[in-house]
Tab-separated table of C-alpha atoms in Angstrom:
chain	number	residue	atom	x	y	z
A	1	UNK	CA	-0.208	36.940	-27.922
A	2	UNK	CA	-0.321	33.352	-29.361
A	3	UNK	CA	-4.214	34.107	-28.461
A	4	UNK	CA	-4.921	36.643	-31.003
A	5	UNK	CA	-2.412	35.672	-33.366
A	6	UNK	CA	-3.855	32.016	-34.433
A	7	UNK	CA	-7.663	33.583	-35.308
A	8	UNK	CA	-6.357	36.114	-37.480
A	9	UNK	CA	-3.699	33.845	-39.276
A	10	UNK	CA	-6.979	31.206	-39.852
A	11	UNK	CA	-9.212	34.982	-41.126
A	12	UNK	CA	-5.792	36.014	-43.369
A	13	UNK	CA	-5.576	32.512	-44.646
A	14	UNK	CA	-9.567	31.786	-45.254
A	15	UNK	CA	-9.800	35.221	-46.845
A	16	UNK	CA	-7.016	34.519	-49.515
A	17	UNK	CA	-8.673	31.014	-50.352
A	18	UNK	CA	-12.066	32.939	-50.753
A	19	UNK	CA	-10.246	36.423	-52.568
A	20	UNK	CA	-8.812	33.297	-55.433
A	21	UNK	CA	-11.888	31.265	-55.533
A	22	UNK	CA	-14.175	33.676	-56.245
A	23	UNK	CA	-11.583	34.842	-59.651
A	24	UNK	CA	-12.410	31.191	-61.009
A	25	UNK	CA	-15.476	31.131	-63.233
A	26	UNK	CA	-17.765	28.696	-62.490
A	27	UNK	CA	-18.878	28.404	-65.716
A	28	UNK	CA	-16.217	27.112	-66.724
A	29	UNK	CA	-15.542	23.012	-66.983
A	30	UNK	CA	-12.530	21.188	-68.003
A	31	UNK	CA	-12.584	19.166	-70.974
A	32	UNK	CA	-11.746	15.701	-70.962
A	33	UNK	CA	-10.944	15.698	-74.583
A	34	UNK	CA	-8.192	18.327	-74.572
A	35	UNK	CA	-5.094	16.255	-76.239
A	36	UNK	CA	-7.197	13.699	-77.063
A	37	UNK	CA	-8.341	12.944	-81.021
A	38	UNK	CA	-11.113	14.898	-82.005
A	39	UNK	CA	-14.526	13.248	-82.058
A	40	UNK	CA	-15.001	11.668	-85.806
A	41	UNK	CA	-18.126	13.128	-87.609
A	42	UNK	CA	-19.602	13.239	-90.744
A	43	UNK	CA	-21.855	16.305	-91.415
A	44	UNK	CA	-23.663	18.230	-94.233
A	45	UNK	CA	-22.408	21.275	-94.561
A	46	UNK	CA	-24.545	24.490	-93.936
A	47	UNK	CA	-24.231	25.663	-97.391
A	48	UNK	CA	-24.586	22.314	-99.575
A	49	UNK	CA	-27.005	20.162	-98.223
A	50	UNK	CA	-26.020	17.324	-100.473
A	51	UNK	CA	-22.238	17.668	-99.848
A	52	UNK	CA	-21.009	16.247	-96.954
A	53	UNK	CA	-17.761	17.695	-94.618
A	54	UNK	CA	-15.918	15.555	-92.155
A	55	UNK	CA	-13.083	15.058	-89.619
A	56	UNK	CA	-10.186	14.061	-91.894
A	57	UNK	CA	-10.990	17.497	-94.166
A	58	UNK	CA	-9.239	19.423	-91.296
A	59	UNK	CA	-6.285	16.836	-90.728
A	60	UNK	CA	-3.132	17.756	-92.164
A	61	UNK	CA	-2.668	21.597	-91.204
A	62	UNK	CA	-3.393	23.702	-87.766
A	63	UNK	CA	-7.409	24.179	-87.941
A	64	UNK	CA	-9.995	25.923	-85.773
A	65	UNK	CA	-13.546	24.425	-84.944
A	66	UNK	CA	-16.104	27.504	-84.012
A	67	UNK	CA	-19.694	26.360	-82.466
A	68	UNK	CA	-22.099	28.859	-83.191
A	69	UNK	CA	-25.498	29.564	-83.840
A	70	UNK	CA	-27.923	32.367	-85.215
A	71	UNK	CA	-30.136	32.046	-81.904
A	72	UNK	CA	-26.912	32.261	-79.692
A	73	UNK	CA	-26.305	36.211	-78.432
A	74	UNK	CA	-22.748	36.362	-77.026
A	75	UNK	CA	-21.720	34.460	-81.144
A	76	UNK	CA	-23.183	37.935	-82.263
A	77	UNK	CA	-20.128	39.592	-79.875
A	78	UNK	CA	-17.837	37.021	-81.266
A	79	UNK	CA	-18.650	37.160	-84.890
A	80	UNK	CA	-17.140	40.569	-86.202
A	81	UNK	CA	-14.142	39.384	-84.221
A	82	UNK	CA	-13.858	36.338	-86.336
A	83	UNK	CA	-14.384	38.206	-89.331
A	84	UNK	CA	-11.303	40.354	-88.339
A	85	UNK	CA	-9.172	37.461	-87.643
A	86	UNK	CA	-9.440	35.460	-90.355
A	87	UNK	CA	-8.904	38.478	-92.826
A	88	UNK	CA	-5.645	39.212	-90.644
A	89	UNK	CA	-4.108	36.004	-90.332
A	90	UNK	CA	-4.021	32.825	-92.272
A	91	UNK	CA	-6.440	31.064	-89.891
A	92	UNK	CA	-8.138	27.798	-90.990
A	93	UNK	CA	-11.386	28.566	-88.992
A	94	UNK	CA	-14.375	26.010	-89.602
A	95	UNK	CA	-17.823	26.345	-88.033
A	96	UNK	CA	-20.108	23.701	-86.425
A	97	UNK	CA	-23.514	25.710	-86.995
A	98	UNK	CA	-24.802	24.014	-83.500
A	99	UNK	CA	-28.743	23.466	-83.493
A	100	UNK	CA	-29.751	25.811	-85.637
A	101	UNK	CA	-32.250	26.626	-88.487
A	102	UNK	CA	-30.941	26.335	-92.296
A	103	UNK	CA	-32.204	29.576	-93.409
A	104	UNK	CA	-31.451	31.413	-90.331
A	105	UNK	CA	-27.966	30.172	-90.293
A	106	UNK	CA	-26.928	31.125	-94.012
A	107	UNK	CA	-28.980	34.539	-93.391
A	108	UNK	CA	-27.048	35.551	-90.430
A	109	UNK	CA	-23.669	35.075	-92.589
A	110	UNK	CA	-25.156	37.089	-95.113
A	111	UNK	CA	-25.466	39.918	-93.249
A	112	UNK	CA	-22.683	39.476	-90.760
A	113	UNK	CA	-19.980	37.883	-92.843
A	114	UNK	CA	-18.593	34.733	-93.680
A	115	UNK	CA	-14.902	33.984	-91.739
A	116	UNK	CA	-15.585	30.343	-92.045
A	117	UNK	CA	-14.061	28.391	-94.930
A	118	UNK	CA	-17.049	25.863	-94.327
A	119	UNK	CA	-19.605	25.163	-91.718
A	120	UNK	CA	-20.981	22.054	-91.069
A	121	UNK	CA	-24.645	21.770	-90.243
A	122	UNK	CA	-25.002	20.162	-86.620
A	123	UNK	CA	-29.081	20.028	-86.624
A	124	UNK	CA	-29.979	17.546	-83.696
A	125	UNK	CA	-26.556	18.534	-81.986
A	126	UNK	CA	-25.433	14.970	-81.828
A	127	UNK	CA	-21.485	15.897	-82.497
A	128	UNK	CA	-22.371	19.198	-80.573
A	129	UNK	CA	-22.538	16.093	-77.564
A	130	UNK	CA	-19.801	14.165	-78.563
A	131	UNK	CA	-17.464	17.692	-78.524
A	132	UNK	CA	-19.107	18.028	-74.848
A	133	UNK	CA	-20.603	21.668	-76.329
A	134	UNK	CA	-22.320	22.747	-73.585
A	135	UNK	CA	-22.619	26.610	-73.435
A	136	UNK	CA	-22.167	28.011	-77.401
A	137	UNK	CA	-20.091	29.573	-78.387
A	138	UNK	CA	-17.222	27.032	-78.199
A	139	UNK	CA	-13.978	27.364	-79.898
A	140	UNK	CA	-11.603	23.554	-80.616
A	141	UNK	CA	-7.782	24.228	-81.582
A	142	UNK	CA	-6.497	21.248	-83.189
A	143	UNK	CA	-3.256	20.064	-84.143
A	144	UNK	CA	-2.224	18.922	-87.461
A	145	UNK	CA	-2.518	15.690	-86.751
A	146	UNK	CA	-6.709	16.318	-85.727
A	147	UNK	CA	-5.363	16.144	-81.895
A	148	UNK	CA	-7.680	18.924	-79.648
A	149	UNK	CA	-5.185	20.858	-78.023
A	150	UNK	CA	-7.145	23.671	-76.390
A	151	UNK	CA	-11.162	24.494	-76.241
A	152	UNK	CA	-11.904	27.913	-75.515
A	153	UNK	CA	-15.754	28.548	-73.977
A	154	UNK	CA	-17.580	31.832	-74.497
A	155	UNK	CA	-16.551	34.390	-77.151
A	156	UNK	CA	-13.248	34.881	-77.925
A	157	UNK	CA	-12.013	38.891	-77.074
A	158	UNK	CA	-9.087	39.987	-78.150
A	159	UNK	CA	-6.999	39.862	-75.374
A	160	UNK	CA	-7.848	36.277	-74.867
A	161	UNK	CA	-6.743	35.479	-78.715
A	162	UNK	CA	-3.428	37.672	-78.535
A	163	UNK	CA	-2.720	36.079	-75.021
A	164	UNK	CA	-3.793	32.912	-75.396
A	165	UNK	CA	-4.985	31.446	-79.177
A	166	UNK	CA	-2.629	32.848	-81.078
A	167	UNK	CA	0.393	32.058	-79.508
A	168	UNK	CA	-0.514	28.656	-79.181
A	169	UNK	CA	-1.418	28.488	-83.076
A	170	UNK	CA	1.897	29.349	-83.239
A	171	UNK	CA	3.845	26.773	-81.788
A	172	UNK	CA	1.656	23.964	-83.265
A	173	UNK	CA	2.683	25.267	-86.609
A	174	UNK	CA	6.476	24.482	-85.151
A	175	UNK	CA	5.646	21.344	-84.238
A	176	UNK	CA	5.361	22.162	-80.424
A	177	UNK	CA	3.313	20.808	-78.129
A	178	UNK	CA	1.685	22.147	-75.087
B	1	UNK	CA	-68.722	34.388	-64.537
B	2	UNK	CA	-69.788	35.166	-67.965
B	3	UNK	CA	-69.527	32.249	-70.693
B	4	UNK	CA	-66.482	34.275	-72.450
B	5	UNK	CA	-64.069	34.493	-69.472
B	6	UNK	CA	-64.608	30.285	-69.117
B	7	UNK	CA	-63.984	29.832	-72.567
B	8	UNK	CA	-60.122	32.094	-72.194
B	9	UNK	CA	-59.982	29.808	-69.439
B	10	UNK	CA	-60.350	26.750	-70.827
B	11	UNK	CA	-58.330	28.066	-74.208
B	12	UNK	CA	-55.406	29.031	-71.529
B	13	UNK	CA	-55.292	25.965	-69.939
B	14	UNK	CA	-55.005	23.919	-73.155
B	15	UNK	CA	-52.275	26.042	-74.744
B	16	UNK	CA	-50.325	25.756	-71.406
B	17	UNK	CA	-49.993	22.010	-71.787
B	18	UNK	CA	-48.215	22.813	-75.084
B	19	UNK	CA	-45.564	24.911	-73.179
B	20	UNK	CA	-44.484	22.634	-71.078
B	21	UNK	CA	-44.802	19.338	-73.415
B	22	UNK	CA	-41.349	20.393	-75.186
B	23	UNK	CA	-39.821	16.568	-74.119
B	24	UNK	CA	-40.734	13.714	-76.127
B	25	UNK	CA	-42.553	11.420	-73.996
B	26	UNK	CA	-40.551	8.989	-73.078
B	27	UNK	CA	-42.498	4.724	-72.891
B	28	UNK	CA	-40.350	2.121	-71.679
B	29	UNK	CA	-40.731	-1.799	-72.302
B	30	UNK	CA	-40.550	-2.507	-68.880
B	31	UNK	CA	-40.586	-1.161	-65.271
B	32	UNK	CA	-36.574	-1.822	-64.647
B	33	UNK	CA	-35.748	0.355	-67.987
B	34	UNK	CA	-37.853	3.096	-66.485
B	35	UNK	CA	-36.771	2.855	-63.087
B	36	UNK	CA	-32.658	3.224	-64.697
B	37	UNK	CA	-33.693	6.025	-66.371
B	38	UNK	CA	-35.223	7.913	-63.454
B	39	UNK	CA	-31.928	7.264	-61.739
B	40	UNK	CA	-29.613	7.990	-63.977
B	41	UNK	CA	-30.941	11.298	-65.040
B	42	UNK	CA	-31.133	12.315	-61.287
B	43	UNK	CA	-27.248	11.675	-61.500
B	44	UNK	CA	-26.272	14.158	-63.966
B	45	UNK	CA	-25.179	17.420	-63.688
B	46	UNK	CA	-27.106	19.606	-66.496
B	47	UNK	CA	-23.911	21.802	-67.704
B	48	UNK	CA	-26.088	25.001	-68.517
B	49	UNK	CA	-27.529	25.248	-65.028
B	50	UNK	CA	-25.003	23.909	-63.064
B	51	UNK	CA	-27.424	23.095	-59.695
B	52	UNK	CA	-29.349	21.085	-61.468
B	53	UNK	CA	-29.732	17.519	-62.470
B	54	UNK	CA	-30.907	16.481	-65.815
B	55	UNK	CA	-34.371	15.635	-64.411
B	56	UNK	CA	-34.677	19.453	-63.390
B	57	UNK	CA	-33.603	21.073	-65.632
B	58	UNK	CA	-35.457	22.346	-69.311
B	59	UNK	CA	-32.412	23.472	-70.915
B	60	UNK	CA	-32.178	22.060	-74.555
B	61	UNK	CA	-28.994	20.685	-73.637
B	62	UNK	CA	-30.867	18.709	-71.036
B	63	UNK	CA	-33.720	17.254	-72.905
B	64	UNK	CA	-30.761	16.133	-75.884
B	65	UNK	CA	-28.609	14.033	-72.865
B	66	UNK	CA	-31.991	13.102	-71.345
B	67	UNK	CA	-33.126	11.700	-75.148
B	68	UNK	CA	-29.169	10.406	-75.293
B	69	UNK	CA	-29.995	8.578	-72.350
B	70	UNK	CA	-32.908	6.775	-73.287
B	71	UNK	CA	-31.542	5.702	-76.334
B	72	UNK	CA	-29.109	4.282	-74.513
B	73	UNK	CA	-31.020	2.343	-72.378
B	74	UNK	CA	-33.306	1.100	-75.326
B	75	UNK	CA	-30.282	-0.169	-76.663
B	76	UNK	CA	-29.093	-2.321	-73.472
B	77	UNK	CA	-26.353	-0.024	-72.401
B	78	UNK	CA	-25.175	-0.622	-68.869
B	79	UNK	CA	-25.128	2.288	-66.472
B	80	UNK	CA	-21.309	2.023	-66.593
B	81	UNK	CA	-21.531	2.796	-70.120
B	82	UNK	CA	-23.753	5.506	-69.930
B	83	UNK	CA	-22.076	7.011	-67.524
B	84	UNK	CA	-18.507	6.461	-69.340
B	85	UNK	CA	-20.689	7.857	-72.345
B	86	UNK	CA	-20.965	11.197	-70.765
B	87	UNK	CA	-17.639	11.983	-68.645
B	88	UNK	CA	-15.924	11.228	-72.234
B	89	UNK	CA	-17.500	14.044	-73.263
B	90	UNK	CA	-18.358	16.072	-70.436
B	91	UNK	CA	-15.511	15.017	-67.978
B	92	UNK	CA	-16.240	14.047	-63.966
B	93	UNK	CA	-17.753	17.162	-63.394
B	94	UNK	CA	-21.212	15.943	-64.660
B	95	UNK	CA	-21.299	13.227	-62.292
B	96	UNK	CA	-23.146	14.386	-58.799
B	97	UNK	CA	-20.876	11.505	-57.154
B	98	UNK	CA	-16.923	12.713	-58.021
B	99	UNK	CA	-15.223	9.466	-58.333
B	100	UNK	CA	-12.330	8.637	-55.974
B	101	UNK	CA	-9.251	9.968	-58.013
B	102	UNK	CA	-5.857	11.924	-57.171
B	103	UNK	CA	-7.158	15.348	-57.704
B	104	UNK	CA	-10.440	14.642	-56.122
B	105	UNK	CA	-8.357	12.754	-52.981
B	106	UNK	CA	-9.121	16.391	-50.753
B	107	UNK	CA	-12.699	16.616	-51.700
B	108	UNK	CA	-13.618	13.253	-50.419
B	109	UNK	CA	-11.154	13.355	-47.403
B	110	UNK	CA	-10.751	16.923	-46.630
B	111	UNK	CA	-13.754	16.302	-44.386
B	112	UNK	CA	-12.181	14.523	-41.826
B	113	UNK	CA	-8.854	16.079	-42.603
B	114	UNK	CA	-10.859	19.345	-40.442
B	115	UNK	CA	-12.316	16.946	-38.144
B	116	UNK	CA	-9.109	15.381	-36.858
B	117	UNK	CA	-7.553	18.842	-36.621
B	118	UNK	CA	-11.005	20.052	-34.654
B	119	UNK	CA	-10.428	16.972	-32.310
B	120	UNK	CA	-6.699	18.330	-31.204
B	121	UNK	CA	-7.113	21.975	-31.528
B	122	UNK	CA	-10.245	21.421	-28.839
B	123	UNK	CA	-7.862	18.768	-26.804
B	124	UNK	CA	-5.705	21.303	-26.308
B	125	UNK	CA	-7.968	23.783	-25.282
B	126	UNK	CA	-9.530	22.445	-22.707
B	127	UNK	CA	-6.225	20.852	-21.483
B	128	UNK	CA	-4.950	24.663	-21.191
B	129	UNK	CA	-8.169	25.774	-19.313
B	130	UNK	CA	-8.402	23.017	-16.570
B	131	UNK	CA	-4.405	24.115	-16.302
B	132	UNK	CA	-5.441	27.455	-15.219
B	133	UNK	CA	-8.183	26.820	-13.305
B	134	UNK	CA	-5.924	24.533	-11.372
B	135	UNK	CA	-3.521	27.359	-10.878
B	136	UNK	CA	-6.086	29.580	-9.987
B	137	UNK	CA	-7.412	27.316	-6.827
């Protein structure tokens, strides 16, 4: 009995590690910055070249940091969603226009709409690297003290911002921490 | 071969060099700088393509650590620093060699975790078998 028995417990038990490791997403990395203070920059922002837009302008209330750029497919998915988000709820959603051309950048919210109250203008990608961007678009929740409390990677769906961002938005705004 | 074909040829081959020449070359003061450089971006996971290093891959990501890198180097970081530099930002999974920490404790021992458990589950197998082949004389 004992014979048959231990092959298939080691099969049942190999099978469940593979049926849960294949649900993660590879894709997807940590970051080391989550509750940590987010990265200090100083940027021009995408729609004043002469003004400049940095860390401390987001201190003070709950804010959202969105990396996207005109060249980057999956932000096109993302982007209406935005749109609909910030029109629905009182979001403070900033961009970081990641890499990107000037003209391409402003022309893309043009056509597609403009959810962000400002975007800063990331050329080189420099703070792109110091927020560990590594697959745009990227999406930094941060407290109202400018503390990243959860990075989302990919575009945001909707059952992922019901489930997930909003809820979270929420208790920051009552001074509860994760 | 007609002159025309030769002269496509040569044309191809000259554009070609422009494809792949999307790196700033990269000129070191001296042979040790170089040398650190070679190694360290062998070391680094490239995020985008996860199997590679950032000396394989051509993501754009890639070529900005690689640059990252070498600025770091011109400036007399050590490879501690560099490498501090980029799990900051990136965390440990960038690093090819996972440092020995609590949650990485079963990837670096796990190894001989199955080998120990081989060793007796093989022990008592053949301990079983030359008890029945006793029997069975």
């Amino acid at each position: 009995m004992m014979r048959y028995l231990f092959p298939l417990v080691i099969f049942a038990g190999l099978t469940t590690l593979f049926i849960f490791g294949l649900q993660n997403d590879p894709r997807y990395v940590p970051s080391p910055l989550i509750n940590k203070a987010a990265p200090e920059f100083t940027l021009p922002t995408l729609h004043k070249p002469d003004q400049n837009i940095s860390i401390n302008e987001l201190k003070g209330k709950i804010s959202l940091i969105n990396v996207w750029a005109s060249w980057c497919a999956a932000c096109r998915i993302e982007h209406p969603l935005l749109n609909n988000y910030t029109k629905k709820y009182q979001l403070n959603l900033y961009g970081l226009n990641y890499k990107d051309k000037r003209s391409h950048a402003l022309q893309w919210l043009e056509n597609l709409g403009n959810p962000y109250i400002e975007s800063a203008y990331d050329e080189i990608g420099t703070v792109g690297i110091d927020y560990g961007v590594y697959g745009v678009p990227e999406t930094f929740i941060l407290d109202k003290k400018g503390i990243i409390r959860y990075k989302h990677i990919g575009p945001i769906d909707d059952e992922q911002f019901s489930r997930i961002i909003m809820p979270l938005i929420t208790k920051l705004k009552q001074d509860q921490y994760p | 071969m007609k002159i025309a074909p030769k002269i496509l040829l040569i044309v191809y081959f000259l554009l070609s060099n422009f494809v792949y020449a999307n790196d700033e070359p990269v000129v070191f003061q001296n042979r040790d700088l170089e040398e650190r450089y070679y190694l360290l971006i062998e070391e680094v996971r490239c995020l985008v393509c996860q199997n590679q290093s950032l000396a394989d891959s051509n993501a754009p990501l890639a070529q900005d650590l690689r640059n990252e890198i070498f600025k770091m180097i011109q400036i007399n970081k050590s490879n501690t620093e560099i490498m501090e530099f980029l799990v900051k930002r990136y965390g440990d999974f960038v690093l090819y060699r996972p440092p020995l920490k609590k949650n990485t404790w079963l990837l670096w021992f796990g190894p001989f975790l199955f080998l120990i458990v081989a060793f007796f589950v093989t022990v008592l197998i053949i301990k079983k078998q030359s008890g029945e082949t006793q029997v069975n004389k």
